[in-house]
PDB file of C-alpha atoms in Angstrom:
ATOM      1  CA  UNK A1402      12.780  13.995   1.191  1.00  0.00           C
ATOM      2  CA  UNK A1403       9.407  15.508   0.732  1.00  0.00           C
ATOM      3  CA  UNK A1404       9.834  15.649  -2.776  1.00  0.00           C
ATOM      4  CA  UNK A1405      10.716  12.029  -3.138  1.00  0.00           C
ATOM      5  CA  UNK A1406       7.534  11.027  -1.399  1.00  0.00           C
ATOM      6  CA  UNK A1407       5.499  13.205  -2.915  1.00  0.00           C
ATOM      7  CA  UNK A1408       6.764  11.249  -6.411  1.00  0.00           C
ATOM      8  CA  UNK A1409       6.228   7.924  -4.473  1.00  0.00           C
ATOM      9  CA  UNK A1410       3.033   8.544  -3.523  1.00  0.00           C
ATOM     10  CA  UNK A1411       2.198   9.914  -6.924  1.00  0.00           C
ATOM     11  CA  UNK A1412       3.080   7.362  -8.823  1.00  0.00           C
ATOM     12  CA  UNK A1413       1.577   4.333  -6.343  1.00  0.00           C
ATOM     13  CA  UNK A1414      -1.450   5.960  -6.750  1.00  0.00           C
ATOM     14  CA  UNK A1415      -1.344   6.583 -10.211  1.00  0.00           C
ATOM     15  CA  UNK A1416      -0.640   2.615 -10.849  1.00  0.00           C
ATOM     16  CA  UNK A1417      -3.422   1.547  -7.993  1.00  0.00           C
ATOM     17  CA  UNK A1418      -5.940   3.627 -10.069  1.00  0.00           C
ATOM     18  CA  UNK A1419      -4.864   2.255 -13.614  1.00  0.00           C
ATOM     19  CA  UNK A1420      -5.312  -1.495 -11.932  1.00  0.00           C
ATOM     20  CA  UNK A1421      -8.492  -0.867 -10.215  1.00  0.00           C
ATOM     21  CA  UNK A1422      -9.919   0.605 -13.496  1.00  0.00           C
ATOM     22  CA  UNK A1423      -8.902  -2.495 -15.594  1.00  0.00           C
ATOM     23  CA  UNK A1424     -10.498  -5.077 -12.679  1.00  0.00           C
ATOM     24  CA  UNK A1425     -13.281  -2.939 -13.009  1.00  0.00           C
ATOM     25  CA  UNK A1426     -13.115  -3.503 -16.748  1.00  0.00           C
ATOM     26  CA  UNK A1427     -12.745  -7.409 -16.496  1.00  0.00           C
ATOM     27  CA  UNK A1428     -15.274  -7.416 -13.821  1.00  0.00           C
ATOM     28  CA  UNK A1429     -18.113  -5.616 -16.055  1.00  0.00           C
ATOM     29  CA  UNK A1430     -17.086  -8.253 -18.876  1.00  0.00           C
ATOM     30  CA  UNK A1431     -17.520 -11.228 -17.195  1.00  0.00           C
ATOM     31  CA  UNK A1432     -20.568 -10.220 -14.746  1.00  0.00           C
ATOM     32  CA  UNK A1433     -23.308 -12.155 -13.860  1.00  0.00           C
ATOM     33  CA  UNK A1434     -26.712 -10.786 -14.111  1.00  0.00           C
ATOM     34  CA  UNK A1435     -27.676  -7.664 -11.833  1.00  0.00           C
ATOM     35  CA  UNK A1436     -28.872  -8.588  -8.498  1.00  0.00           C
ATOM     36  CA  UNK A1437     -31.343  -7.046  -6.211  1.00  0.00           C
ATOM     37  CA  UNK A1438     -29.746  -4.079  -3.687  1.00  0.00           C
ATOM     38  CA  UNK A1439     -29.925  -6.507  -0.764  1.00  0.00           C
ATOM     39  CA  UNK A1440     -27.749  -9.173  -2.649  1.00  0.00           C
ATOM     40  CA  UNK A1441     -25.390  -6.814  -3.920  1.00  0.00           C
ATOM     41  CA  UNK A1442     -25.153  -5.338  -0.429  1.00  0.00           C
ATOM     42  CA  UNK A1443     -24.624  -8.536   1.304  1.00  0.00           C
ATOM     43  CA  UNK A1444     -21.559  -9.731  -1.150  1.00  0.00           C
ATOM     44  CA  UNK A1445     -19.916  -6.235  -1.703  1.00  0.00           C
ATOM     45  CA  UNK A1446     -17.616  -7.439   1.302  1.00  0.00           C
ATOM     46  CA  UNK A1447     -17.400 -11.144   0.220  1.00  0.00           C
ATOM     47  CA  UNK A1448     -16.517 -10.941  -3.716  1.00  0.00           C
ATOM     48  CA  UNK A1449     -13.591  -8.380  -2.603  1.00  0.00           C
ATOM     49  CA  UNK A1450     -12.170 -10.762   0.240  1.00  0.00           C
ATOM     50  CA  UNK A1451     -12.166  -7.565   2.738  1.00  0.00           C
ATOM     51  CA  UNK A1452     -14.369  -7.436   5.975  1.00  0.00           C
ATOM     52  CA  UNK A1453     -13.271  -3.901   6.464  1.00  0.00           C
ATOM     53  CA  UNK A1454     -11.114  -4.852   9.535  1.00  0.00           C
ATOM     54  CA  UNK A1455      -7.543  -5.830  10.297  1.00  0.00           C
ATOM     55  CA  UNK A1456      -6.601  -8.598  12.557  1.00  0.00           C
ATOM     56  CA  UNK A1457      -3.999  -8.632  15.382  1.00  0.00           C
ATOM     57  CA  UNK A1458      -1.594 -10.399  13.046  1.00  0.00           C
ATOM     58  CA  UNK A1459      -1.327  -8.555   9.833  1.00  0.00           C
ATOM     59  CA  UNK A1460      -1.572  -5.259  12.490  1.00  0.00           C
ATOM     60  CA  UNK A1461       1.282  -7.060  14.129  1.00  0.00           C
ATOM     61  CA  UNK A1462       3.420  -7.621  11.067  1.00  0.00           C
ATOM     62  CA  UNK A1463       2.663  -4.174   9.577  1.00  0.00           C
ATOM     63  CA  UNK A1464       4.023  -2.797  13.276  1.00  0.00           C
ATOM     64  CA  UNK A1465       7.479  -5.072  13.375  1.00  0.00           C
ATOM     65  CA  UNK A1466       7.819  -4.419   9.542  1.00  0.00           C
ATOM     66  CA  UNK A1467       7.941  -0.609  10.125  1.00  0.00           C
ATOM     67  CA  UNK A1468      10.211  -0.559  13.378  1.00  0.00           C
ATOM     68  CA  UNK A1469      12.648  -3.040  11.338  1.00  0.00           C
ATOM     69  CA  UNK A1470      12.731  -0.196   8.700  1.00  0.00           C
ATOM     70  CA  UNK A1471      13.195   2.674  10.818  1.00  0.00           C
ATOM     71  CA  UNK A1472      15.980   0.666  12.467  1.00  0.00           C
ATOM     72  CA  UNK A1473      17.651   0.014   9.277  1.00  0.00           C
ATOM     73  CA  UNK A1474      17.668   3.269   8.173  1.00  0.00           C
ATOM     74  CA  UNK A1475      18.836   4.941  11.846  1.00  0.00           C
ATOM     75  CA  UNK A1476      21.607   2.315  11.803  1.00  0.00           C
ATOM     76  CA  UNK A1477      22.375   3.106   8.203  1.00  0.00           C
ATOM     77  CA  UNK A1478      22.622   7.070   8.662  1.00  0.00           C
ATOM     78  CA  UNK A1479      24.683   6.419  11.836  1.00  0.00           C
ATOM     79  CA  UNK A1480      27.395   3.984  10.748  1.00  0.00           C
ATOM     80  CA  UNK A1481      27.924   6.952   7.757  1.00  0.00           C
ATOM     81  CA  UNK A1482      28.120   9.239   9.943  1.00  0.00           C
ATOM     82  CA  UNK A1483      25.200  10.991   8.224  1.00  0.00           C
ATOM     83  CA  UNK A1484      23.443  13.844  10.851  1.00  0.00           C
ATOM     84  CA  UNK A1485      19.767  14.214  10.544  1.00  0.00           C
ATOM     85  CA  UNK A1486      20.031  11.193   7.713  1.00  0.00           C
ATOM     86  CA  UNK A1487      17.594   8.998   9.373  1.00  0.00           C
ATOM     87  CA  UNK A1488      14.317   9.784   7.608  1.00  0.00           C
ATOM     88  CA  UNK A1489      16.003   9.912   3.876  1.00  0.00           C
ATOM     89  CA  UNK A1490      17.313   6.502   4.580  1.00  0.00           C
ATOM     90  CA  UNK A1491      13.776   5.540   6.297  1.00  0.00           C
ATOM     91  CA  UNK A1492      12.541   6.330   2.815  1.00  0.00           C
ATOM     92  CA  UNK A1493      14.948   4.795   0.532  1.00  0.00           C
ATOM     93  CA  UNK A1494      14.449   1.572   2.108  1.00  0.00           C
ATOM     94  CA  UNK A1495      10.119   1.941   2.356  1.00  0.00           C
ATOM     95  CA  UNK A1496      10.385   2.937  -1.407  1.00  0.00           C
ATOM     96  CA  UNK A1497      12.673   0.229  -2.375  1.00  0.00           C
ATOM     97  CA  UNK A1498      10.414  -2.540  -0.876  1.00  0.00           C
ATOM     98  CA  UNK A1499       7.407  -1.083  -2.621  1.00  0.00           C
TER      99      UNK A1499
END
């Protein structure tokens, strides 16, 4: 299990990196002339789309999405009759819908 999220986690961070480097890349192509430190300040937080907070929905949905999982993967390792099968499944099914 450990070693199958360690490769998950690998790998999603591998690909996050690669993309962030080529919006970087298409950013720095098509830029608009510098702007003063206050300007560039002010829409660090716009241009991205990110406030640097989550609302009560998306926490919400993140929260039922995860107990949904976890359910499907106790109910999986249970009708098999699998002992002590609950996280493997837990991660079979997070790694599947990533």
């Amino acid at each position: 299990d450990n070693l199958i999220c360690a490769l998950y986690f690998t790998t999603v961070f591998t690909i996050a990196a690669a993309s962030n480097r080529r919006d970087q890349e298409s950013l720095d192509e098509t830029s608009a002339p510098a702007a003063s430190a206050d300007e560039t300040d002010e829409l660090e937080g716009v241009e991205s789309g990110r406030t640097g907070s989550v609302n009560v929905l998306e926490g919400a949905t993140a929260l039922a999405a995860s107990a949904c999982i976890c359910f499907l993967g106790v109910l999986t390792a249970s009708s098999l009759g699998i002992k002590g099968g609950d996280i493997p499944f837990i991660t079979l099914y997070v790694v599947t819908i990533a």
